[in-house]
């Protein structure tokens, strides 16, 4: 049971990522669709792991 709760908090919505990065949701969609940020498609929406977001941020800002 605890694993499922942990897994749900490790996946972020496009809206959550956009808000934390202070960019539009469309920017996040473009990043995922271009492959710059790894995401998982669920029906018509995407989920992105916290690790994938951090990996993307590290790739654009190597000093981070």
PDB file of C-alpha atoms in Angstrom:
ATOM      1  CA  UNK A   1       0.000   0.000   0.000  1.00  0.00           C
ATOM      2  CA  UNK A   2       2.693   2.505   0.941  1.00  0.00           C
ATOM      3  CA  UNK A   3       4.378   1.946  -2.406  1.00  0.00           C
ATOM      4  CA  UNK A   4       1.257   3.105  -4.288  1.00  0.00           C
ATOM      5  CA  UNK A   5       1.055   6.291  -2.208  1.00  0.00           C
ATOM      6  CA  UNK A   6       4.734   6.930  -2.854  1.00  0.00           C
ATOM      7  CA  UNK A   7       4.362   6.333  -6.572  1.00  0.00           C
ATOM      8  CA  UNK A   8       1.479   8.799  -6.903  1.00  0.00           C
ATOM      9  CA  UNK A   9       3.503  11.606  -5.322  1.00  0.00           C
ATOM     10  CA  UNK A  10       6.470  10.866  -7.575  1.00  0.00           C
ATOM     11  CA  UNK A  11       4.406  11.612 -10.692  1.00  0.00           C
ATOM     12  CA  UNK A  12       3.543  15.229 -11.403  1.00  0.00           C
ATOM     13  CA  UNK A  13       0.928  16.711 -13.704  1.00  0.00           C
ATOM     14  CA  UNK A  14       1.793  19.169 -16.437  1.00  0.00           C
ATOM     15  CA  UNK A  15       0.055  21.908 -14.440  1.00  0.00           C
ATOM     16  CA  UNK A  16       2.140  21.154 -11.322  1.00  0.00           C
ATOM     17  CA  UNK A  17       5.383  21.248 -13.305  1.00  0.00           C
ATOM     18  CA  UNK A  18       4.405  24.443 -15.117  1.00  0.00           C
ATOM     19  CA  UNK A  19       3.591  26.168 -11.831  1.00  0.00           C
ATOM     20  CA  UNK A  20       6.840  25.104 -10.170  1.00  0.00           C
ATOM     21  CA  UNK A  21       8.955  26.102 -13.195  1.00  0.00           C
ATOM     22  CA  UNK A  22       6.917  29.296 -13.754  1.00  0.00           C
ATOM     23  CA  UNK A  23       6.271  28.496 -17.406  1.00  0.00           C
ATOM     24  CA  UNK A  24       3.082  27.794 -19.344  1.00  0.00           C
ATOM     25  CA  UNK A  25       1.560  24.337 -19.541  1.00  0.00           C
ATOM     26  CA  UNK A  26       2.163  24.439 -23.305  1.00  0.00           C
ATOM     27  CA  UNK A  27       5.910  24.799 -22.661  1.00  0.00           C
ATOM     28  CA  UNK A  28       5.857  21.641 -20.535  1.00  0.00           C
ATOM     29  CA  UNK A  29       3.815  19.805 -23.195  1.00  0.00           C
ATOM     30  CA  UNK A  30       6.397  20.802 -25.813  1.00  0.00           C
ATOM     31  CA  UNK A  31       9.267  19.595 -23.623  1.00  0.00           C
ATOM     32  CA  UNK A  32       7.594  16.216 -23.141  1.00  0.00           C
ATOM     33  CA  UNK A  33       6.535  15.814 -26.764  1.00  0.00           C
ATOM     34  CA  UNK A  34      10.000  16.736 -28.053  1.00  0.00           C
ATOM     35  CA  UNK A  35      11.631  14.216 -25.717  1.00  0.00           C
ATOM     36  CA  UNK A  36      13.576  16.844 -23.765  1.00  0.00           C
ATOM     37  CA  UNK A  37      11.658  15.794 -20.634  1.00  0.00           C
ATOM     38  CA  UNK A  38      10.623  12.182 -20.194  1.00  0.00           C
ATOM     39  CA  UNK A  39       6.894  11.747 -19.592  1.00  0.00           C
ATOM     40  CA  UNK A  40       4.223   9.065 -19.499  1.00  0.00           C
ATOM     41  CA  UNK A  41       0.968   9.474 -21.373  1.00  0.00           C
ATOM     42  CA  UNK A  42      -2.261   8.505 -19.591  1.00  0.00           C
ATOM     43  CA  UNK A  43      -5.145   8.837 -22.028  1.00  0.00           C
ATOM     44  CA  UNK A  44      -5.071  12.476 -23.094  1.00  0.00           C
ATOM     45  CA  UNK A  45      -2.840  13.710 -20.268  1.00  0.00           C
ATOM     46  CA  UNK A  46       0.793  13.327 -19.272  1.00  0.00           C
ATOM     47  CA  UNK A  47       2.547  12.569 -16.007  1.00  0.00           C
ATOM     48  CA  UNK A  48       6.217  13.251 -15.401  1.00  0.00           C
ATOM     49  CA  UNK A  49       8.333  11.866 -12.587  1.00  0.00           C
ATOM     50  CA  UNK A  50      10.147  14.211 -10.235  1.00  0.00           C
ATOM     51  CA  UNK A  51      13.378  12.541 -11.328  1.00  0.00           C
ATOM     52  CA  UNK A  52      12.706  13.378 -14.993  1.00  0.00           C
ATOM     53  CA  UNK A  53      11.999  17.016 -14.105  1.00  0.00           C
ATOM     54  CA  UNK A  54      15.231  17.239 -12.119  1.00  0.00           C
ATOM     55  CA  UNK A  55      17.165  15.535 -14.921  1.00  0.00           C
ATOM     56  CA  UNK A  56      15.842  18.113 -17.398  1.00  0.00           C
ATOM     57  CA  UNK A  57      16.678  21.029 -15.106  1.00  0.00           C
ATOM     58  CA  UNK A  58      20.197  19.678 -14.582  1.00  0.00           C
ATOM     59  CA  UNK A  59      20.680  19.377 -18.334  1.00  0.00           C
ATOM     60  CA  UNK A  60      19.773  23.010 -19.009  1.00  0.00           C
ATOM     61  CA  UNK A  61      21.639  24.410 -16.003  1.00  0.00           C
ATOM     62  CA  UNK A  62      24.833  22.384 -15.456  1.00  0.00           C
ATOM     63  CA  UNK A  63      25.816  24.615 -12.509  1.00  0.00           C
ATOM     64  CA  UNK A  64      22.716  23.430 -10.599  1.00  0.00           C
TER      65      UNK A  64
END
